[in-house]
Coordinates of C-alpha atoms in Angstrom, one line a residue:
M1 CA 9.4 -64.1 62.1
S2 CA 6.1 -62.8 63.2
G3 CA 4.7 -62.7 59.7
A4 CA 4.6 -66.5 59.7
K5 CA 2.0 -66.5 62.5
A6 CA -1.7 -66.4 61.8
F7 CA -2.0 -63.7 64.4
D8 CA 0.8 -62.2 66.4
S9 CA -0.7 -61.4 69.8
R10 CA 2.6 -59.8 70.9
V11 CA 2.6 -57.2 68.2
F12 CA -1.2 -56.6 68.6
K13 CA -0.8 -56.0 72.3
R14 CA 2.0 -53.6 71.7
I15 CA -0.1 -51.6 69.1
M16 CA -3.0 -51.5 71.6
V17 CA -0.8 -49.7 74.1
Y18 CA -0.9 -46.6 71.8
T19 CA -4.8 -46.5 72.2
K20 CA -4.5 -45.7 75.9
P21 CA -4.5 -41.9 75.5
Y22 CA -7.6 -42.3 73.4
R23 CA -9.5 -44.8 75.5
G24 CA -12.8 -42.8 75.4
R25 CA -12.8 -42.6 71.7
F26 CA -11.8 -46.3 71.4
N27 CA -14.8 -47.3 73.6
G28 CA -17.0 -44.9 71.6
V29 CA -16.1 -46.7 68.4
I30 CA -17.1 -50.0 69.9
V31 CA -20.5 -48.6 71.0
W32 CA -21.2 -47.3 67.5
A33 CA -20.2 -50.7 66.1
V34 CA -22.8 -52.4 68.4
L35 CA -25.5 -49.8 67.5
L36 CA -24.7 -50.3 63.8
A37 CA -25.1 -54.1 64.2
V38 CA -28.5 -53.7 66.0
F39 CA -30.0 -51.3 63.5
A40 CA -28.7 -53.3 60.5
A41 CA -30.3 -56.5 61.9
L42 CA -33.6 -54.8 62.5
R43 CA -34.2 -54.1 58.8
P44 CA -34.9 -57.7 57.6
A45 CA -36.9 -58.4 60.8
L46 CA -39.1 -55.4 60.1
L47 CA -39.4 -56.5 56.4
K48 CA -40.8 -59.9 57.6
G49 CA -43.4 -58.1 59.8
T50 CA -44.4 -55.8 57.0
I51 CA -45.1 -58.7 54.6
D52 CA -46.8 -61.1 57.1
D53 CA -48.7 -58.6 59.2
Y54 CA -49.7 -55.8 56.9
I55 CA -49.2 -56.5 53.2
S56 CA -50.7 -60.0 53.3
K57 CA -53.6 -58.6 55.4
K58 CA -53.9 -55.4 53.3
D59 CA -53.5 -53.2 56.3
E60 CA -52.5 -49.8 54.8
L61 CA -52.2 -47.9 58.0
G62 CA -50.1 -50.6 59.7
L63 CA -48.0 -50.8 56.5
L64 CA -47.4 -47.1 56.8
Y65 CA -46.2 -47.4 60.4
Y66 CA -43.9 -50.2 59.6
I67 CA -42.4 -48.3 56.6
L68 CA -41.8 -45.4 58.9
A69 CA -40.2 -47.7 61.4
M70 CA -38.0 -49.2 58.7
G71 CA -37.0 -45.7 57.6
G72 CA -36.1 -44.7 61.2
A73 CA -34.0 -47.9 61.6
L74 CA -32.3 -47.1 58.3
I75 CA -31.5 -43.5 59.4
M76 CA -30.1 -44.7 62.7
E77 CA -28.0 -47.3 60.8
V78 CA -26.6 -44.6 58.5
L79 CA -25.8 -42.3 61.5
S80 CA -24.1 -45.2 63.3
Q81 CA -22.2 -46.1 60.2
F82 CA -21.0 -42.5 59.8
Y83 CA -19.8 -42.1 63.4
F84 CA -18.3 -45.5 63.5
V85 CA -16.2 -45.0 60.3
Y86 CA -15.3 -41.4 61.2
W87 CA -14.2 -42.2 64.8
A88 CA -12.3 -45.4 63.7
N89 CA -10.3 -43.5 61.1
W90 CA -9.7 -40.5 63.4
L91 CA -8.4 -42.8 66.1
G92 CA -6.1 -44.6 63.6
Q93 CA -4.6 -41.3 62.3
D94 CA -3.9 -40.1 65.9
I95 CA -2.2 -43.4 66.7
I96 CA 0.1 -43.4 63.7
R97 CA 0.9 -39.8 64.3
D98 CA 2.2 -40.7 67.8
I99 CA 4.1 -43.8 66.4
R100 CA 5.6 -41.8 63.6
N101 CA 6.7 -39.0 66.0
K102 CA 8.3 -41.6 68.3
L103 CA 10.0 -43.4 65.4
F104 CA 11.5 -40.3 63.9
R105 CA 12.7 -39.0 67.3
H106 CA 14.2 -42.5 68.0
M107 CA 16.1 -42.5 64.7
F108 CA 17.8 -39.2 65.8
T109 CA 19.5 -41.1 68.6
F110 CA 21.2 -43.7 66.4
R111 CA 24.9 -43.9 65.8
M112 CA 26.1 -43.2 62.4
K113 CA 27.0 -46.9 62.0
Y114 CA 23.2 -47.7 61.9
F115 CA 22.7 -45.4 59.0
D116 CA 25.8 -46.8 57.3
M117 CA 24.1 -50.2 57.3
A118 CA 20.4 -49.3 56.8
P119 CA 19.3 -48.4 53.2
V120 CA 17.7 -45.0 53.1
G121 CA 14.8 -46.2 51.0
Q122 CA 14.0 -48.8 53.6
L123 CA 13.9 -46.3 56.4
V124 CA 11.7 -44.0 54.3
T125 CA 9.3 -47.0 53.7
R126 CA 9.2 -47.7 57.5
T127 CA 8.5 -44.1 58.4
V128 CA 5.9 -43.4 55.7
S129 CA 4.3 -46.4 54.0
D130 CA 4.5 -48.9 56.9
I131 CA 3.1 -46.5 59.4
E132 CA 0.2 -45.7 57.1
A133 CA -0.5 -49.4 56.9
I134 CA -0.7 -49.5 60.8
A135 CA -3.7 -47.0 60.5
K136 CA -5.6 -49.6 58.6
I137 CA -5.6 -51.9 61.6
F138 CA -8.1 -49.5 63.1
S139 CA -9.8 -48.0 60.0
Q140 CA -10.1 -51.3 57.9
G141 CA -9.2 -54.1 60.3
L142 CA -9.9 -54.4 64.0
F143 CA -13.1 -52.3 64.3
M144 CA -14.5 -53.5 61.0
I145 CA -14.1 -57.1 62.1
L146 CA -15.7 -56.3 65.5
S147 CA -18.5 -54.6 63.7
D148 CA -19.1 -57.5 61.4
L149 CA -19.0 -60.0 64.2
A150 CA -21.5 -58.0 66.2
K151 CA -23.7 -57.7 63.1
M152 CA -23.5 -61.5 62.6
V153 CA -24.4 -62.2 66.2
A154 CA -27.4 -59.9 66.0
L155 CA -28.5 -61.4 62.7
L156 CA -28.2 -65.0 64.0
F157 CA -30.1 -64.2 67.2
L158 CA -33.0 -62.7 65.1
M159 CA -32.9 -65.5 62.6
F160 CA -33.3 -68.2 65.3
Y161 CA -35.9 -66.1 67.0
L162 CA -38.0 -65.8 63.8
N163 CA -37.5 -69.2 62.3
W164 CA -35.1 -71.7 63.8
K165 CA -35.7 -74.4 61.1
L166 CA -34.6 -72.1 58.2
S167 CA -31.7 -70.9 60.4
W168 CA -30.1 -74.3 60.7
I169 CA -29.6 -74.5 56.9
V170 CA -27.6 -71.3 57.2
I171 CA -25.6 -72.6 60.2
I172 CA -24.7 -75.8 58.3
A173 CA -23.3 -73.7 55.4
M174 CA -21.3 -71.3 57.6
P175 CA -18.4 -73.7 58.7
I176 CA -17.6 -74.4 55.0
L177 CA -17.3 -70.7 54.3
V178 CA -15.3 -70.2 57.5
Y179 CA -12.9 -72.9 56.6
I180 CA -12.3 -71.5 53.1
T181 CA -11.9 -68.1 54.6
R182 CA -9.3 -69.3 57.0
I183 CA -7.2 -70.9 54.1
F184 CA -7.5 -67.7 52.1
Q185 CA -6.5 -65.6 55.1
K186 CA -3.3 -67.6 55.6
K187 CA -2.3 -67.5 51.9
M188 CA -3.0 -63.7 51.7
Q189 CA -0.9 -63.1 54.8
L190 CA 2.2 -64.6 53.2
A191 CA 1.5 -62.8 49.9
F192 CA 1.1 -59.4 51.6
E193 CA 4.4 -59.9 53.5
Q194 CA 6.1 -60.6 50.2
V195 CA 4.5 -57.4 48.8
R196 CA 5.9 -55.3 51.7
N197 CA 9.4 -56.8 51.1
E198 CA 9.3 -56.0 47.4
L199 CA 8.0 -52.5 48.0
S200 CA 10.8 -51.8 50.4
N201 CA 13.3 -53.1 47.8
L202 CA 11.7 -50.9 45.2
N203 CA 11.8 -47.8 47.4
T204 CA 15.5 -48.4 48.3
F205 CA 16.5 -48.8 44.6
V206 CA 14.6 -45.7 43.4
Q207 CA 15.9 -43.6 46.3
E208 CA 19.5 -44.5 45.6
R209 CA 19.3 -44.0 41.8
V210 CA 17.5 -40.6 42.1
T211 CA 20.1 -39.4 44.6
G212 CA 23.0 -40.7 42.5
M213 CA 21.5 -39.7 39.1
K214 CA 24.6 -37.7 38.2
I215 CA 26.8 -40.8 38.5
V216 CA 24.3 -42.9 36.5
Q217 CA 24.4 -40.5 33.6
L218 CA 28.1 -39.7 33.8
F219 CA 29.0 -43.4 33.4
H220 CA 26.2 -44.2 30.9
R221 CA 24.5 -46.6 33.3
E222 CA 21.0 -45.7 32.2
E223 CA 20.2 -48.9 30.4
I224 CA 21.8 -51.1 33.1
E225 CA 20.0 -49.4 35.9
Y226 CA 16.8 -49.5 33.9
E227 CA 17.1 -53.2 33.5
K228 CA 17.7 -53.6 37.2
F229 CA 14.6 -51.5 37.9
R230 CA 12.5 -53.6 35.5
Y231 CA 13.6 -56.7 37.4
I232 CA 12.8 -55.3 40.8
N233 CA 9.5 -53.8 39.6
N234 CA 8.5 -57.1 38.0
R235 CA 9.1 -58.9 41.3
H236 CA 6.9 -56.3 43.0
R237 CA 4.2 -56.9 40.3
K238 CA 4.4 -60.7 40.7
A239 CA 3.9 -60.3 44.5
W240 CA 0.8 -58.3 43.9
I241 CA -0.5 -60.6 41.2
K242 CA -0.4 -63.4 43.8
T243 CA -2.8 -61.5 46.0
V244 CA -5.0 -60.8 43.0
W245 CA -5.0 -64.6 42.2
Y246 CA -6.1 -65.5 45.7
N247 CA -8.9 -62.9 45.6
S248 CA -10.0 -64.1 42.2
I249 CA -10.5 -67.7 43.6
F250 CA -11.9 -66.9 47.0
F251 CA -14.7 -64.4 46.3
P252 CA -16.4 -66.4 43.5
I253 CA -16.4 -69.5 45.8
A254 CA -17.8 -67.4 48.7
D255 CA -20.5 -66.0 46.4
M256 CA -21.4 -69.5 45.2
I257 CA -21.7 -70.8 48.8
S258 CA -24.0 -67.9 49.6
A259 CA -26.1 -68.4 46.5
L260 CA -26.4 -72.2 47.2
T261 CA -27.4 -71.5 50.8
L262 CA -30.1 -69.0 49.7
G263 CA -31.4 -71.5 47.2
C264 CA -31.6 -74.2 49.8
V265 CA -33.5 -71.9 52.2
V266 CA -36.0 -70.9 49.5
W267 CA -36.5 -74.5 48.4
Y268 CA -37.0 -75.8 51.9
G269 CA -39.1 -72.9 53.0
G270 CA -41.2 -73.0 49.9
L271 CA -41.9 -76.7 50.4
R272 CA -43.0 -76.1 54.0
I273 CA -45.3 -73.2 52.9
L274 CA -46.8 -75.4 50.1
G275 CA -47.2 -78.2 52.6
G276 CA -49.3 -76.0 54.8
D277 CA -46.7 -75.3 57.6
T278 CA -47.9 -72.1 59.2
T279 CA -44.6 -71.6 61.1
T280 CA -42.9 -70.6 57.8
T281 CA -44.3 -67.6 55.9
F282 CA -43.6 -65.6 52.8
G283 CA -42.2 -62.9 55.1
D284 CA -39.6 -65.5 56.3
L285 CA -38.4 -66.1 52.7
F286 CA -38.2 -62.4 51.9
S287 CA -36.4 -61.6 55.2
Y288 CA -34.0 -64.6 54.9
T289 CA -33.0 -63.3 51.4
M290 CA -31.7 -60.2 53.3
F291 CA -30.5 -62.2 56.3
I292 CA -28.2 -64.5 54.3
T293 CA -26.7 -61.7 52.2
M294 CA -26.1 -59.6 55.3
L295 CA -24.7 -62.6 57.2
F296 CA -22.4 -64.0 54.5
N297 CA -21.1 -60.7 53.1
P298 CA -19.4 -59.8 56.5
L299 CA -18.2 -63.3 56.8
R300 CA -16.4 -63.3 53.5
Q301 CA -15.2 -59.7 53.9
I302 CA -13.7 -60.6 57.3
A303 CA -11.0 -62.4 55.4
D304 CA -10.2 -59.3 53.4
K305 CA -10.3 -57.1 56.6
F306 CA -8.2 -59.6 58.4
N307 CA -5.7 -59.2 55.6
E308 CA -5.7 -55.4 56.1
M309 CA -5.2 -56.0 59.8
Q310 CA -2.4 -58.4 59.2
M311 CA -0.7 -56.2 56.7
G312 CA -0.8 -53.4 59.3
M313 CA 0.6 -55.8 61.9
I314 CA 3.4 -56.9 59.6
A315 CA 4.2 -53.2 59.0
A316 CA 4.0 -52.5 62.7
N317 CA 6.5 -55.4 63.4
R318 CA 8.9 -53.7 61.0
V319 CA 8.5 -50.4 62.7
F320 CA 8.9 -51.9 66.1
D321 CA 12.1 -53.6 64.9
I322 CA 13.5 -50.1 64.5
L323 CA 12.1 -48.8 67.8
D324 CA 13.6 -51.8 69.5
S325 CA 17.0 -51.2 68.1
E326 CA 19.6 -50.6 70.7
D327 CA 22.1 -48.9 68.4
Q328 CA 21.8 -45.5 70.0
V329 CA 24.7 -43.3 71.1
Q330 CA 24.8 -43.8 74.9
D331 CA 23.9 -40.4 76.2
D332 CA 24.6 -41.2 79.8
G333 CA 26.7 -38.1 80.6
V334 CA 25.5 -35.9 83.4
T335 CA 27.8 -32.9 83.0
E336 CA 26.5 -29.9 81.0
A337 CA 29.4 -29.0 78.7
P338 CA 30.5 -25.4 79.6
S339 CA 31.9 -23.0 77.1
F340 CA 35.0 -25.0 76.3
T341 CA 38.5 -23.6 76.6
G342 CA 39.4 -26.0 73.8
N343 CA 42.1 -28.3 75.2
I344 CA 41.7 -31.7 73.4
E345 CA 43.5 -34.9 74.2
F346 CA 43.4 -38.4 72.6
K347 CA 44.8 -41.0 74.9
D348 CA 45.7 -44.4 73.3
V349 CA 42.5 -44.4 71.2
H350 CA 41.6 -47.5 69.3
F351 CA 38.7 -47.8 66.9
G352 CA 37.3 -49.9 64.0
Y353 CA 34.1 -49.6 62.0
I354 CA 34.1 -53.4 61.7
E355 CA 34.9 -55.7 64.5
N356 CA 38.6 -56.8 64.6
E357 CA 39.5 -54.4 61.8
E358 CA 41.0 -51.3 63.5
V359 CA 41.1 -48.0 61.6
I360 CA 42.7 -46.0 64.5
K361 CA 45.5 -47.9 66.2
G362 CA 46.4 -46.2 69.4
I363 CA 46.3 -42.5 68.7
N364 CA 47.9 -40.1 71.2
L365 CA 47.3 -36.5 70.4
K366 CA 47.2 -33.2 72.3
V367 CA 45.7 -29.9 71.0
K368 CA 46.1 -26.8 73.0
A369 CA 43.3 -24.2 73.4
G370 CA 43.2 -21.7 70.6
E371 CA 45.6 -23.9 68.5
T372 CA 45.1 -24.7 64.9
I373 CA 46.3 -28.1 63.8
A374 CA 46.2 -29.7 60.4
I375 CA 45.8 -33.5 59.9
V376 CA 47.2 -34.8 56.7
G377 CA 47.7 -38.3 55.2
S378 CA 46.7 -40.5 52.3
T379 CA 43.2 -41.7 51.7
G380 CA 42.1 -44.2 54.4
A381 CA 44.8 -43.0 56.9
G382 CA 42.0 -42.3 59.5
K383 CA 41.9 -38.5 59.3
S384 CA 38.1 -38.1 59.2
T385 CA 37.6 -40.9 61.7
I386 CA 39.3 -38.8 64.4
I387 CA 36.6 -36.1 63.9
N388 CA 33.8 -38.6 63.9
L389 CA 35.0 -40.0 67.2
M390 CA 35.4 -36.6 68.8
N391 CA 31.7 -35.8 68.0
R392 CA 30.7 -39.3 69.2
F393 CA 29.2 -40.3 65.9
Y394 CA 31.0 -43.5 66.6
E395 CA 32.1 -45.0 70.0
I396 CA 35.8 -45.8 70.5
N397 CA 36.8 -49.4 71.2
S398 CA 39.3 -48.4 73.9
G399 CA 41.2 -45.4 75.1
E400 CA 39.9 -42.0 76.1
I401 CA 39.1 -38.7 74.4
C402 CA 39.1 -35.6 76.7
I403 CA 38.1 -32.0 76.3
D404 CA 39.3 -29.6 78.9
G405 CA 40.4 -32.5 81.0
S406 CA 37.1 -34.4 81.1
N407 CA 36.1 -37.5 79.1
I408 CA 33.7 -36.6 76.4
R409 CA 31.4 -39.4 77.6
D410 CA 30.9 -37.5 80.8
Y411 CA 29.3 -34.6 78.9
R412 CA 25.6 -34.6 77.8
L413 CA 25.7 -35.4 74.1
E414 CA 23.7 -32.3 73.0
S415 CA 25.8 -29.9 75.0
L416 CA 29.0 -31.5 73.7
R417 CA 28.0 -31.2 70.0
N418 CA 26.8 -27.6 70.6
Q419 CA 30.4 -26.7 71.4
I420 CA 31.9 -28.3 68.3
G421 CA 31.3 -26.7 64.9
V422 CA 31.9 -28.9 61.8
V423 CA 32.3 -28.0 58.1
L424 CA 32.4 -31.0 55.9
Q425 CA 33.7 -31.5 52.4
D426 CA 30.3 -32.8 51.2
V427 CA 28.0 -30.0 52.3
F428 CA 24.4 -31.0 52.9
L429 CA 21.8 -28.3 52.4
F430 CA 18.1 -28.8 52.9
A431 CA 15.4 -27.8 50.3
D432 CA 14.9 -24.5 52.2
T433 CA 16.0 -20.9 52.3
I434 CA 19.6 -19.9 52.7
L435 CA 18.7 -18.3 56.1
N436 CA 17.1 -21.5 57.4
N437 CA 20.0 -23.6 56.2
I438 CA 22.4 -21.4 58.1
T439 CA 20.4 -21.2 61.4
L440 CA 18.9 -24.7 61.0
N441 CA 15.7 -23.1 62.4
N442 CA 17.4 -22.3 65.7
P443 CA 15.2 -19.5 67.2
A444 CA 18.2 -18.2 69.2
I445 CA 20.0 -17.1 66.0
S446 CA 18.4 -14.0 64.5
R447 CA 18.5 -12.8 60.9
E448 CA 20.5 -9.8 62.0
Q449 CA 23.1 -12.1 63.6
V450 CA 23.4 -14.1 60.4
I451 CA 23.9 -11.0 58.3
E452 CA 26.5 -9.6 60.7
A453 CA 28.4 -12.9 60.7
A454 CA 28.2 -13.0 56.9
R455 CA 29.7 -9.6 56.6
K456 CA 32.6 -10.6 59.0
I457 CA 33.6 -13.6 57.0
G458 CA 33.0 -11.9 53.6
V459 CA 30.1 -13.8 52.2
H460 CA 27.3 -11.2 52.5
G461 CA 27.9 -9.9 49.1
F462 CA 27.6 -13.3 47.5
I463 CA 24.3 -14.0 49.3
M464 CA 22.9 -10.6 48.3
S465 CA 23.7 -11.3 44.7
L466 CA 21.2 -14.2 44.7
P467 CA 17.5 -13.7 43.8
G468 CA 15.8 -13.4 47.2
N469 CA 19.2 -13.2 48.9
Y470 CA 18.8 -14.8 52.4
D471 CA 15.3 -16.1 51.4
Y472 CA 16.6 -17.8 48.3
N473 CA 15.5 -21.4 48.2
V474 CA 18.5 -23.6 47.4
K475 CA 16.3 -26.7 46.5
E476 CA 17.1 -30.3 47.5
R477 CA 20.7 -30.8 48.6
G478 CA 21.5 -27.2 47.6
A479 CA 21.2 -28.0 43.9
M480 CA 20.8 -24.3 42.9
L481 CA 24.3 -23.4 44.3
S482 CA 27.8 -24.3 43.1
S483 CA 30.0 -26.5 45.3
G484 CA 31.9 -23.4 46.3
Q485 CA 28.8 -21.5 47.2
R486 CA 27.6 -24.4 49.3
Q487 CA 30.9 -24.4 51.2
L488 CA 30.5 -20.8 52.0
I489 CA 27.0 -21.4 53.4
A490 CA 28.6 -24.2 55.5
F491 CA 31.3 -21.9 56.8
L492 CA 28.6 -19.3 57.8
R493 CA 26.5 -22.1 59.4
A494 CA 29.4 -23.1 61.6
Y495 CA 30.4 -19.5 62.4
V496 CA 27.0 -18.3 63.6
S497 CA 26.7 -21.3 66.1
N498 CA 29.8 -19.8 67.8
P499 CA 31.5 -23.1 68.7
A500 CA 34.5 -23.3 71.0
I501 CA 36.1 -26.0 68.8
L502 CA 36.0 -25.9 65.0
V503 CA 36.5 -28.8 62.6
L504 CA 37.1 -28.4 58.9
D505 CA 37.0 -31.8 57.3
E506 CA 38.6 -31.2 53.9
A507 CA 36.2 -28.3 53.7
T508 CA 38.1 -26.5 51.0
S509 CA 38.8 -29.4 48.6
S510 CA 36.0 -28.7 46.2
I511 CA 36.3 -24.9 46.0
D512 CA 36.4 -23.2 42.6
T513 CA 38.8 -20.4 41.9
Y514 CA 36.2 -17.7 42.3
S515 CA 35.4 -18.8 45.8
E516 CA 38.9 -19.5 47.0
E517 CA 39.7 -16.0 48.3
L518 CA 36.4 -15.9 50.1
I519 CA 37.1 -19.3 51.7
Q520 CA 40.6 -18.3 52.8
R521 CA 39.2 -15.2 54.4
A522 CA 36.4 -17.1 56.0
T523 CA 38.8 -19.7 57.3
E524 CA 41.0 -17.1 58.9
T525 CA 38.0 -15.4 60.5
I526 CA 36.3 -18.4 62.0
T527 CA 39.4 -20.1 63.3
K528 CA 40.6 -17.0 65.0
G529 CA 40.6 -17.4 68.8
R530 CA 39.2 -20.9 68.9
T531 CA 40.7 -24.4 68.8
S532 CA 40.6 -25.7 65.2
I533 CA 41.3 -29.0 63.7
V534 CA 41.7 -29.0 59.9
I535 CA 41.7 -32.2 57.8
A536 CA 44.0 -30.6 55.3
H537 CA 43.8 -30.5 51.5
R538 CA 45.0 -27.0 50.4
L539 CA 48.5 -26.0 51.0
A540 CA 47.6 -22.6 52.4
T541 CA 45.8 -24.2 55.3
I542 CA 48.7 -26.5 56.1
V543 CA 51.3 -23.7 56.1
N544 CA 49.4 -21.5 58.5
A545 CA 48.7 -24.3 61.0
D546 CA 50.4 -24.2 64.4
K547 CA 51.0 -27.9 64.1
I548 CA 50.7 -30.5 61.4
V549 CA 49.9 -34.1 62.3
V550 CA 50.7 -36.8 59.7
M551 CA 48.7 -40.0 59.7
D552 CA 49.4 -43.3 57.9
K553 CA 47.4 -46.5 58.3
G554 CA 45.7 -45.4 61.5
L555 CA 48.8 -44.1 63.3
I556 CA 50.4 -40.7 63.8
V557 CA 53.7 -41.1 62.1
E558 CA 54.9 -37.4 62.3
H559 CA 54.0 -34.1 63.8
G560 CA 55.5 -30.6 63.8
T561 CA 55.3 -27.3 61.9
H562 CA 55.4 -27.1 58.2
Q563 CA 59.1 -26.3 58.1
Q564 CA 60.0 -28.9 60.7
L565 CA 58.3 -31.6 58.7
L566 CA 59.8 -30.5 55.4
A567 CA 63.2 -30.8 56.9
I568 CA 62.7 -34.6 57.5
E569 CA 64.4 -36.2 54.4
G570 CA 62.3 -39.0 53.1
G571 CA 59.6 -38.3 55.7
H572 CA 55.9 -39.0 55.1
Y573 CA 55.0 -35.3 55.0
R574 CA 57.8 -34.5 52.7
N575 CA 56.7 -37.2 50.3
L576 CA 53.1 -36.0 50.5
Y577 CA 54.2 -32.4 49.9
D578 CA 56.3 -33.4 46.9
S579 CA 53.6 -35.5 45.3
Q580 CA 50.5 -33.4 46.1
F581 CA 51.2 -29.9 47.2
L582 CA 54.3 -28.9 45.2
T583 CA 52.3 -29.2 42.0
E584 CA 49.7 -26.9 43.4
V585 CA 52.4 -24.2 44.1
K586 CA 53.8 -24.5 40.6
N587 CA 50.4 -24.0 39.1

């Protein structure tokens, strides 16, 4: 794993690719970093001159000039610092915007199998927190390290130029601090990687529990889930405490080395001055007090900035793992799906969600254009899977699915799905207005078209009864609406898209009595004149179907009209009817 390396050059090079559109700004940040180093190094050099050439000689006018020069150097240092920090952060934000856009678009191409396996909280962490950490590579890591290195080079050059004897004391101490910094950096890298893992686990846990809060409360799982949360949260705390522990050890040691070096310089320099050595002056001692602080502070902070950079690279590696995933639906079709007539055929289709465990075991099925068929069967028979395969949410293992005589893989994916309208049992609504949930922000569907469609299927009155009517915000997952109302919105969503093929996946199973008449009217309206496949639950839908297909354990075991299937004594449909639907009729 890349996190085990001290520096992953492969990941770093890949991140740097995203700087190419901003090459001018990238180079500008480096220029400001160099200017910052030069002006910062000038201050202690000017201080030496001030003391030796003017204060000691009581030259007031010369002192004034030097003070003004120091002021000018300080102003330039401040300006360089401002532009350096501003441009570095600006560059980082533009880069993570580009990466986040690319990642989000890439996730849209994944098969449903990927989302079945990947925890939602983990994907949220990758898209939000991890990408924010990448920005720190530029704002807190790479450029800060380059700036500090440039500053250290400038300082060392001036130190040797001004007094090479005192400078050697500093040089001798530096490898000790570098060695300690290196050990600290390695330890912190491992600690930060553990922090990111625990944060991902924490996000996943919270995401799932908040989404499933109703189940938690219904089954009185509050205390159990709270204890699980405490355990995960405590692991996250321990991971962070480890980073605090390393910091608590490193920085006092670094300060001690800096203080000892300064003490040695003052002691040695003082002895030389007292001994009459004219090459060492009081200005040297004053300036070296600044030199050592300015030299050692970046050196010890480089470890911290290197950690920020590594944390960003670890996060980048996680993001690149998703970008490198080849779990996309292969959209290699070249044919633009026309307005389908609606003839559908499954030819010996085999499929399994897990390798060597088939859910669909050689289905052969024909649906004529304009025909309404109902698919019934016990739970796990493979009913919904057929719909998932037709929309290419999952790829079949073998066989062929054709619409209007052409394999669905030959059509461009977007154009294929535009021709198939789906109403699911579990309706998902976004935290947005009813209008936007119906149109899904498709500019080709106007408000007037939505209202006209709502009138046709009989749901306009229900929507107008809501505060704000079509502009009513349904909140997250449509929490402000009942299950029946959400189903009505889903029917209208499918209807306004004007699909050639309509799929109702047990779309009426959770309807309340109040909404039942509206749903039946909506069903009749939207299925009229188009090929419709209904994963059946309600008796009324099954009776009116042109053909009923009965599935059991991944196979089609019976098909025919309602009356034909009822006439089969001991048949699968007859048994289903007696056990499930007859009770509904009696009620």
